[in-house]
Amino acid sequence: MRIAEVFHSIQGEGEFSGTPSVFVRTTGCNLRCWFCDTPYTSWQPEGPRRDWRDVLREVLQFESPHVVLTGGEPLLQPEIVPLSEALRQAGRVVTIETAGTVFLPVAADLMSISPKLSNSMPREASRWRDRHERDRLRPDVVARLIAAAPHQLKFVIDAPADLDEVVEYVRGVPQIAADRVWLMPQGVTAADLASRTEWLAPAAQQLGFRLSPRRHIELFGHTRGT
Ligand code: SF4
């Protein structure tokens, strides 16, 4: 499997926000969001190929009970299946962070799905822009993922108009309960997040969704390995 980095930090988003965790960041993504905060896994993918057993050994050196398998898109890598199973057998609590466009039969304690809204489109016309638009929404895949594990859905919100898209999306996948939906402000600085949170917090409350912080950005800024 291709790995960008393995590091210990604090989960910044969603249900386990604030929880110390080991992160395994795979490299490679089938999408190209303009706001991608890990371009070294998508636009300019970096990182060596490693055997999943070697990655397992590295993760188990940390004592943290929580492990996050993230990307890029971790579900593009078949070795994530034996890795996630081995981590759970070792007693680790496994979160998988995915955009929900590809399915693999992975073992997870939390399937954290972040479908990409139209606000994620690459801004300049390109082969990637067309591919991104074609592939970014797969409600059929999301339905399979949420049937397989406890789950949460996280949506990156850039502007108030994005909220209608979230409501429409959730309506189209009736298995999604409103209290499993988290709205997160788009931004790569604490100031960006704070200004969007001002209007996003009351909107989330009104819609019955949850508001997610992005603690890693608040604490560490836009820094690799955090
Ligand atoms: S899906 Fe995630 S990793 Fe892929 S381009 Fe979008 S933000 Fe980056």
XYZ file of N, CA and C and ligand atoms in Angstrom:
686
model
N 0.842 -1.180 0.000
C 0.000 0.000 0.000
C 0.890 1.248 0.000
N 0.352 2.339 -0.547
C 1.169 3.553 -0.626
C 0.803 4.491 0.536
N 1.821 4.872 1.299
C 1.615 5.606 2.548
C 2.322 6.959 2.485
N 1.583 8.030 2.788
C 2.197 9.358 2.846
C 2.860 9.593 4.194
N 2.181 9.149 5.286
C 2.748 9.405 6.610
C 1.976 8.630 7.673
N 2.677 8.338 8.766
C 2.080 7.751 9.972
C 2.495 8.672 11.113
N 1.527 9.139 11.893
C 1.867 10.091 12.953
C 0.831 10.049 14.064
N 1.224 10.581 15.205
C 0.300 10.669 16.343
C -0.148 12.111 16.496
N -1.460 12.300 16.646
C -1.981 13.660 16.834
C -3.332 13.561 17.542
N -4.138 14.588 17.344
C -5.472 14.619 17.956
C -6.506 14.637 16.838
N -7.483 13.765 16.940
C -8.567 13.793 15.960
C -9.276 15.146 16.069
N -9.392 15.830 14.950
C -9.938 17.189 15.001
C -11.424 17.285 14.734
N -12.016 16.235 14.162
C -13.359 16.398 13.598
C -14.325 15.307 14.065
N -15.599 15.669 14.141
C -16.656 14.672 14.318
C -16.707 14.057 15.699
N -17.266 12.836 15.712
C -17.581 12.107 16.951
C -16.395 12.013 17.917
N -15.213 11.740 17.408
C -14.046 11.540 18.276
C -13.161 12.780 18.355
N -13.740 13.941 18.062
C -12.964 15.182 18.128
C -12.308 15.320 19.503
N -11.023 15.625 19.503
C -10.284 15.786 20.747
C -9.605 14.511 21.219
N -9.811 13.394 20.511
C -9.266 12.104 20.953
C -7.856 11.890 20.386
N -6.880 11.647 21.260
C -5.537 11.323 20.754
C -5.601 10.059 19.880
N -4.952 10.089 18.744
C -5.082 8.997 17.772
C -3.804 8.868 16.955
N -3.571 7.656 16.454
C -2.523 7.448 15.459
C -3.184 7.548 14.085
N -2.574 8.300 13.203
C -3.112 8.470 11.852
C -2.225 7.741 10.850
N -2.871 6.948 10.005
C -2.191 6.337 8.857
C -2.767 7.027 7.625
N -1.924 7.833 6.978
C -2.429 8.583 5.819
C -1.947 7.917 4.543
N -2.887 7.285 3.832
C -2.538 6.681 2.556
C -2.416 7.791 1.508
N -1.705 7.483 0.457
C -1.580 8.480 -0.611
C -2.273 7.952 -1.870
N -2.879 8.875 -2.623
C -3.652 8.515 -3.811
C -5.115 8.798 -3.566
N -5.735 9.499 -4.512
C -7.156 9.831 -4.396
C -7.764 9.847 -5.780
N -9.034 9.441 -5.874
C -9.731 9.464 -7.163
C -10.449 10.792 -7.396
N -10.372 11.710 -6.423
C -10.985 13.029 -6.571
C -9.891 14.105 -6.535
N -10.281 15.336 -6.823
C -9.330 16.454 -6.781
C -10.056 17.700 -6.288
N -10.397 17.732 -4.997
C -11.064 18.905 -4.435
C -10.123 20.112 -4.508
N -10.648 21.275 -4.845
C -9.759 22.451 -4.933
C -9.206 22.805 -3.566
N -9.995 22.499 -2.505
C -9.563 22.898 -1.165
C -8.822 21.778 -0.437
N -8.432 20.724 -1.145
C -7.778 19.583 -0.493
C -6.663 20.069 0.446
N -6.764 19.657 1.719
C -5.734 20.103 2.670
C -4.581 19.100 2.783
N -4.621 18.042 1.958
C -3.484 17.114 1.881
C -3.130 16.884 0.403
N -2.713 17.934 -0.290
C -2.422 17.780 -1.725
C -1.317 16.769 -1.999
N -0.504 16.471 -0.998
C 0.552 15.460 -1.168
C -0.010 14.043 -1.199
N -1.341 13.914 -1.073
C -1.995 12.615 -1.273
C -2.904 12.616 -2.498
N -3.073 13.773 -3.135
C -4.017 13.856 -4.264
C -3.377 14.546 -5.470
N -3.246 15.859 -5.417
C -2.730 16.599 -6.567
C -1.281 16.226 -6.887
N -0.460 16.096 -5.859
C 0.942 15.667 -6.057
C 1.229 14.526 -5.090
N 0.733 13.320 -5.426
C 0.848 12.226 -4.447
C 2.302 11.848 -4.171
N 2.583 11.681 -2.869
C 3.943 11.340 -2.415
C 3.866 10.152 -1.471
N 4.964 9.455 -1.349
C 5.047 8.419 -0.319
C 5.394 7.064 -0.883
N 6.098 6.243 -0.095
C 6.555 4.940 -0.575
C 5.468 3.874 -0.510
N 5.678 2.801 -1.289
C 4.841 1.607 -1.142
C 5.363 0.809 0.035
N 4.454 0.352 0.894
C 4.858 -0.416 2.080
C 3.939 -1.614 2.238
N 4.497 -2.670 2.808
C 3.690 -3.831 3.148
C 2.793 -3.465 4.331
N 1.534 -3.923 4.300
C 0.605 -3.519 5.373
C 1.067 -4.023 6.733
N 1.816 -5.132 6.754
C 2.293 -5.664 8.053
C 3.332 -4.722 8.660
N 4.099 -4.087 7.806
C 5.102 -3.117 8.258
C 4.387 -1.887 8.852
N 3.305 -1.455 8.191
C 2.516 -0.324 8.708
C 1.886 -0.705 10.050
N 1.372 -1.921 10.133
C 0.773 -2.398 11.387
C 1.791 -2.325 12.527
N 2.997 -2.810 12.257
C 4.039 -2.795 13.300
C 4.300 -1.365 13.782
N 4.359 -0.435 12.829
C 4.633 0.958 13.217
C 3.494 1.524 14.071
N 2.259 1.249 13.669
C 1.104 1.780 14.425
C 1.086 1.216 15.836
N 1.378 -0.072 15.970
C 1.281 -0.719 17.284
C 2.387 -0.270 18.237
N 3.379 0.445 17.713
C 4.394 1.008 18.608
C 3.838 2.164 19.445
N 2.762 2.765 18.955
C 2.106 3.835 19.728
C 1.121 3.175 20.703
N 0.959 3.767 21.871
C 0.049 3.157 22.839
C -1.388 3.617 22.663
N -1.587 4.640 21.839
C -2.927 5.199 21.662
C -3.928 4.137 21.208
N -5.078 4.010 21.889
C -6.052 3.003 21.471
C -6.774 3.347 20.165
N -6.793 4.639 19.790
C -7.534 5.036 18.591
C -6.597 5.139 17.382
N -7.055 4.557 16.265
C -6.297 4.620 15.009
C -7.233 5.129 13.911
N -6.735 6.078 13.126
C -7.518 6.642 12.021
C -6.831 6.279 10.715
N -7.544 5.571 9.846
C -7.036 5.249 8.510
C -7.645 6.267 7.565
N -6.779 7.121 7.008
C -7.276 8.263 6.254
C -6.488 8.401 4.960
N -6.691 9.500 4.254
C -5.998 9.666 2.987
C -5.801 11.121 2.675
N -5.789 11.334 1.344
C -6.172 10.499 0.211
C -7.482 9.742 0.397
N -7.600 8.705 -0.387
C -8.772 7.832 -0.297
C -8.285 6.441 0.100
N -8.410 6.088 1.383
C -7.861 4.805 1.829
C -8.551 3.602 1.197
N -9.805 3.771 0.773
C -10.512 2.611 0.224
C -10.108 2.293 -1.215
N -9.163 3.042 -1.768
C -8.587 2.651 -3.064
C -7.526 1.569 -2.891
N -7.155 1.281 -1.625
C -6.018 0.393 -1.381
C -6.490 -0.902 -0.723
N -6.487 -2.008 -1.466
C -7.030 -3.263 -0.928
C -6.372 -3.710 0.371
N -5.097 -3.344 0.584
C -4.398 -3.776 1.819
C -4.999 -3.133 3.065
N -5.870 -2.162 2.878
C -6.507 -1.539 4.045
C -7.427 -2.563 4.734
N -7.867 -3.577 3.986
C -8.768 -4.593 4.567
C -8.029 -5.422 5.623
N -6.904 -6.098 5.276
C -6.206 -6.842 6.333
C -5.642 -5.935 7.419
N -5.223 -4.713 7.057
C -4.686 -3.801 8.080
C -5.764 -3.440 9.102
N -6.956 -3.099 8.624
C -8.025 -2.710 9.566
C -8.437 -3.903 10.431
N -8.467 -5.088 9.836
C -8.849 -6.276 10.624
C -7.806 -6.555 11.707
N -6.535 -6.463 11.334
C -5.470 -6.740 12.306
C -5.466 -5.710 13.433
N -5.731 -4.465 13.100
C -5.766 -3.431 14.139
C -6.903 -3.683 15.129
N -8.062 -4.082 14.616
C -9.181 -4.354 15.530
C -8.894 -5.591 16.373
N -8.266 -6.588 15.759
C -7.907 -7.786 16.541
C -6.909 -7.437 17.649
N -6.107 -6.408 17.414
C -5.139 -5.956 18.433
C -5.803 -5.043 19.464
N -7.112 -4.854 19.347
C -7.851 -4.084 20.346
C -7.906 -2.597 20.074
N -7.496 -2.162 18.877
C -7.536 -0.729 18.553
C -8.925 -0.338 18.053
N -9.283 0.905 18.329
C -10.554 1.461 17.847
C -10.261 2.129 16.506
N -10.850 1.591 15.449
C -10.472 2.007 14.093
C -11.537 2.912 13.473
N -11.097 4.105 13.078
C -11.931 4.994 12.267
C -11.380 4.983 10.845
N -12.283 4.870 9.875
C -11.860 5.002 8.478
C -12.475 6.273 7.919
N -11.634 7.131 7.361
C -12.101 8.386 6.767
C -12.086 8.240 5.248
N -13.241 8.374 4.641
C -13.382 8.147 3.200
C -14.335 9.181 2.614
N -14.173 9.437 1.310
C -15.132 10.311 0.625
C -16.370 9.535 0.185
N -16.372 8.211 0.376
C -17.576 7.429 0.100
C -17.856 7.213 -1.375
N -16.798 7.035 -2.161
C -17.010 6.805 -3.598
C -16.601 5.405 -4.043
N -15.898 4.679 -3.172
C -15.495 3.303 -3.489
C -15.756 2.427 -2.268
N -16.113 1.161 -2.538
C -16.424 0.246 -1.435
C -15.335 -0.803 -1.289
N -14.952 -1.064 -0.045
C -14.147 -2.229 0.300
C -14.731 -2.788 1.597
N -14.650 -4.099 1.791
C -15.216 -4.693 3.009
C -14.271 -4.524 4.196
N -14.092 -3.288 4.639
C -13.145 -2.986 5.718
C -13.819 -3.143 7.077
N -12.976 -3.375 8.094
C -13.473 -3.464 9.463
C -13.297 -2.092 10.114
N -14.383 -1.547 10.658
C -14.277 -0.213 11.265
C -15.192 -0.106 12.479
N -14.714 0.633 13.475
C -15.582 0.996 14.598
C -16.355 2.259 14.269
N -15.796 3.065 13.376
C -16.500 4.256 12.890
C -16.129 4.470 11.429
N -17.138 4.457 10.569
C -16.942 4.783 9.160
C -17.273 6.273 9.022
N -16.258 7.052 8.776
C -16.424 8.500 8.723
C -16.414 8.922 7.254
N -17.584 9.284 6.754
C -17.760 9.490 5.313
C -17.936 10.978 5.028
N -17.176 11.480 4.074
C -17.249 12.903 3.744
C -17.558 13.077 2.260
N -18.858 12.986 1.906
C -19.217 13.166 0.492
C -18.870 14.590 0.053
N -18.437 14.715 -1.173
C -17.969 16.011 -1.653
C -19.075 16.742 -2.423
N -19.401 17.936 -1.936
C -20.432 18.767 -2.557
C -19.877 19.456 -3.805
N -20.755 20.178 -4.514
C -20.292 20.862 -5.735
C -19.269 21.951 -5.401
N -19.223 22.385 -4.135
C -18.238 23.418 -3.755
C -16.798 22.904 -3.794
N -16.629 21.603 -4.008
C -15.275 21.017 -4.005
C -14.641 20.988 -5.395
N -15.435 21.333 -6.429
C -14.969 21.186 -7.822
C -13.662 21.923 -8.094
N -12.724 21.279 -8.805
C -11.533 22.020 -9.254
C -11.965 23.266 -10.033
N -11.272 24.375 -9.823
C -11.761 25.645 -10.361
C -11.453 25.841 -11.833
N -10.426 25.161 -12.318
C -10.077 25.327 -13.728
C -10.483 24.091 -14.510
N -10.940 24.309 -15.760
C -11.339 23.192 -16.613
C -10.146 22.268 -16.833
N -10.390 20.959 -16.693
C -9.309 19.994 -16.863
C -9.929 18.608 -16.900
N -9.103 17.616 -17.253
C -9.547 16.232 -17.208
C -9.996 15.884 -15.784
N -9.266 16.399 -14.783
C -9.606 16.093 -13.403
C -10.933 16.720 -12.981
N -11.214 17.896 -13.519
C -12.486 18.540 -13.163
C -13.655 17.663 -13.624
N -13.579 17.149 -14.861
C -14.658 16.292 -15.379
C -14.765 15.012 -14.555
N -13.626 14.421 -14.246
C -13.628 13.167 -13.493
C -14.161 13.369 -12.067
N -13.753 14.476 -11.475
C -14.211 14.795 -10.121
C -15.741 14.914 -10.105
N -16.278 15.643 -11.076
C -17.727 15.851 -11.115
C -18.464 14.528 -11.343
N -17.887 13.663 -12.175
C -18.508 12.367 -12.469
C -18.517 11.455 -11.238
N -17.433 11.498 -10.453
C -17.233 10.465 -9.423
C -17.521 10.909 -7.996
N -17.752 12.203 -7.752
C -17.717 12.666 -6.359
C -18.900 12.184 -5.520
N -20.021 11.876 -6.129
C -21.182 11.434 -5.355
C -21.582 10.020 -5.735
N -21.539 9.116 -4.754
C -21.951 7.734 -4.972
C -22.836 7.302 -3.802
N -24.087 7.775 -3.789
C -24.962 7.416 -2.668
C -25.159 5.910 -2.522
N -25.027 5.152 -3.634
C -25.136 3.688 -3.533
C -23.978 3.122 -2.712
N -22.776 3.659 -2.904
C -21.614 3.219 -2.125
C -21.780 3.631 -0.661
N -22.248 4.854 -0.451
C -22.447 5.327 0.930
C -23.444 4.431 1.657
N -24.509 4.024 0.975
C -25.500 3.140 1.612
C -24.851 1.825 2.045
N -23.949 1.282 1.226
C -23.252 0.033 1.601
C -22.316 0.267 2.783
N -21.605 1.364 2.770
C -20.650 1.641 3.856
C -21.371 1.823 5.188
N -22.503 2.519 5.176
C -23.168 2.784 6.456
C -23.919 1.552 6.953
N -24.204 0.606 6.032
C -24.816 -0.654 6.469
C -23.776 -1.553 7.136
N -22.501 -1.301 6.855
C -21.441 -2.203 7.305
C -20.839 -1.818 8.646
N -21.046 -0.588 9.116
C -20.354 -0.146 10.334
C -21.077 1.063 10.932
N -20.871 1.320 12.233
C -21.326 2.602 12.784
C -20.708 3.729 11.945
N -21.413 4.823 11.804
C -20.964 5.798 10.810
C -21.268 7.232 11.221
N -20.610 8.150 10.526
C -20.952 9.564 10.570
C -20.718 10.119 9.173
N -21.464 11.170 8.834
C -21.245 11.851 7.554
C -20.816 13.271 7.841
N -19.728 13.696 7.218
C -19.201 15.038 7.447
C -19.215 15.787 6.115
N -19.789 16.984 6.139
C -19.846 17.797 4.925
C -19.048 19.087 5.153
N -18.174 19.402 4.214
C -17.412 20.654 4.279
C -18.280 21.762 3.686
N -18.545 22.792 4.501
C -19.439 23.883 4.092
C -18.623 25.147 3.864
N -18.750 25.660 2.638
C -18.006 26.862 2.269
C -18.895 28.102 2.329
N -20.155 27.945 1.886
C -21.071 29.085 1.816
C -22.474 28.614 2.195
N -23.344 29.538 2.632
C -24.690 29.133 3.065
C -25.454 28.328 2.005
N -25.210 28.600 0.727
C -25.930 27.876 -0.330
C -25.628 26.378 -0.313
N -24.506 25.979 0.282
C -24.147 24.556 0.336
C -25.134 23.754 1.184
N -25.824 24.444 2.090
C -26.687 23.719 3.028
C -27.847 23.037 2.311
N -28.376 23.665 1.260
C -29.471 23.038 0.502
C -29.010 21.719 -0.105
N -27.761 21.702 -0.579
C -27.221 20.461 -1.169
C -27.118 19.346 -0.139
N -26.732 19.713 1.087
C -26.633 18.698 2.139
C -28.019 18.128 2.437
N -28.989 19.004 2.569
C -30.362 18.551 2.872
C -30.848 17.612 1.772
N -30.603 17.990 0.513
C -31.029 17.158 -0.617
C -30.310 15.805 -0.605
N -29.012 15.835 -0.293
C -28.231 14.595 -0.264
C -28.779 13.648 0.799
N -28.988 14.170 2.003
C -29.447 13.331 3.115
C -30.840 12.773 2.820
N -31.657 13.583 2.152
C -32.998 13.115 1.789
C -32.908 11.930 0.820
N -31.877 11.912 -0.012
C -31.721 10.856 -1.022
C -31.180 9.546 -0.478
N -30.667 9.571 0.746
C -30.163 8.336 1.373
C -30.888 8.208 2.714
N -32.107 7.654 2.702
C -32.937 7.710 3.908
C -32.358 6.971 5.112
N -31.363 6.104 4.877
C -30.742 5.403 6.019
C -29.937 6.353 6.900
N -29.641 7.560 6.408
C -28.808 8.485 7.186
C -29.687 9.233 8.186
N -29.392 9.054 9.473
C -30.127 9.791 10.506
C -29.517 11.189 10.644
N -30.365 12.193 10.898
C -29.872 13.583 10.968
C -28.790 13.740 12.028
N -28.893 12.979 13.128
C -27.892 13.180 14.181
C -26.557 12.500 13.877
N -26.448 11.871 12.716
C -25.154 11.329 12.258
C -24.491 12.266 11.247
N -25.118 13.413 11.014
C -24.603 14.355 10.013
C -23.897 15.513 10.721
N -22.663 15.760 10.314
C -21.860 16.840 10.881
C -21.552 17.852 9.775
N -21.699 19.125 10.109
C -21.308 20.193 9.188
C -20.003 20.809 9.690
N -19.052 20.991 8.751
C -17.736 21.527 9.133
C -17.432 22.745 8.269
N -16.925 23.810 8.875
C -16.554 24.984 8.067
C -15.340 24.686 7.201
N -15.374 25.177 5.973
C -14.213 25.100 5.092
C -13.191 26.147 5.558
N -11.914 25.816 5.490
C -10.895 26.803 5.832
C -9.610 26.131 6.245
N -8.506 26.847 6.098
C -7.207 26.294 6.503
C -6.540 27.174 7.550
N -7.286 28.171 8.084
C -6.775 28.955 9.208
C -7.875 29.029 10.263
N -7.459 29.290 11.506
C -8.435 29.412 12.585
C -9.397 30.561 12.307
N -8.909 31.639 11.683
C -9.765 32.789 11.388
C -10.832 32.421 10.355
N -10.440 31.660 9.303
C -11.424 31.193 8.299
C -12.525 30.385 8.983
N -12.098 29.467 9.837
C -13.060 28.576 10.491
C -13.994 29.379 11.382
N -13.441 30.334 12.127
C -14.260 31.111 13.068
C -15.297 31.933 12.319
N -14.913 32.532 11.192
C -15.873 33.397 10.500
C -17.006 32.567 9.888
N -16.705 31.370 9.388
C -17.784 30.543 8.832
C -18.629 29.924 9.948
N -18.009 29.614 11.076
C -18.755 28.997 12.177
C -19.834 29.944 12.704
N -19.618 31.255 12.572
C -20.603 32.227 13.079
C -21.979 31.986 12.481
N -22.038 31.727 11.163
C -23.352 31.485 10.560
C -23.682 29.996 10.457
N -22.646 29.159 10.499
C -22.893 27.722 10.356
C -23.498 27.111 11.631
N -23.087 27.607 12.787
C -23.585 27.024 14.053
C -25.108 27.137 14.165
N -25.690 28.326 13.990
C -27.159 28.385 14.087
C -27.852 27.618 12.962
N -27.224 27.576 11.772
C -27.844 26.846 10.656
C -27.889 25.350 10.961
N -26.800 24.805 11.523
C -26.778 23.375 11.865
C -27.850 23.068 12.900
N -27.977 23.948 13.875
C -28.984 23.731 14.925
C -30.385 23.723 14.324
N -30.636 24.645 13.424
C -31.957 24.742 12.822
C -32.288 23.499 11.982
N -31.267 22.940 11.320
C -31.498 21.786 10.444
C -31.482 20.454 11.202
N -31.088 20.480 12.472
C -31.006 19.233 13.246
C -29.736 18.455 12.981
N -28.731 19.098 12.366
C -27.434 18.477 12.134
C -26.475 18.891 13.252
N -25.279 18.308 13.226
C -24.290 18.625 14.257
C -23.188 19.485 13.654
N -22.597 20.299 14.504
C -21.511 21.188 14.071
C -20.192 20.562 14.491
N -19.309 20.368 13.532
C -18.011 19.780 13.863
C -16.928 20.856 13.908
N -16.101 20.819 14.947
C -14.912 21.685 14.916
C -13.898 21.096 13.946
N -12.796 21.772 13.740
C -11.632 21.233 13.018
C -10.424 21.562 13.899
N -10.389 20.836 15.019
C -9.450 21.166 16.103
C -7.992 21.134 15.656
N -7.655 20.225 14.728
C -6.253 20.135 14.290
C -5.803 21.440 13.636
N -6.742 22.108 12.909
C -6.379 23.389 12.296
C -6.324 24.481 13.365
N -7.294 24.457 14.289
C -7.282 25.469 15.360
C -6.001 25.370 16.196
N -5.567 24.118 16.458
C -4.417 23.914 17.351
C -3.078 24.069 16.641
N -3.001 23.538 15.419
C -1.688 23.434 14.775
C -1.587 24.226 13.479
N -2.709 24.812 13.008
C -2.686 25.469 11.719
C -2.683 24.435 10.602
N -2.407 24.886 9.398
C -2.399 24.004 8.232
C -1.016 23.381 8.108
N -0.768 22.356 8.935
C 0.574 21.799 9.046
C 0.551 20.315 8.774
N 1.434 19.860 7.945
C 1.526 18.425 7.649
C 1.907 17.640 8.910
N 1.293 16.416 9.039
C 1.650 15.549 10.171
C 0.952 15.922 11.454
N -0.153 16.674 11.347
C -0.935 16.991 12.540
C -2.387 16.593 12.303
S -11.392 13.568 -1.401
Fe -10.090 14.232 0.317
S -7.987 13.633 -0.235
Fe -9.238 13.506 -2.100
S -8.917 15.510 -3.101
Fe -10.791 15.667 -1.842
S -10.093 16.487 0.145
Fe -8.242 15.722 -0.958
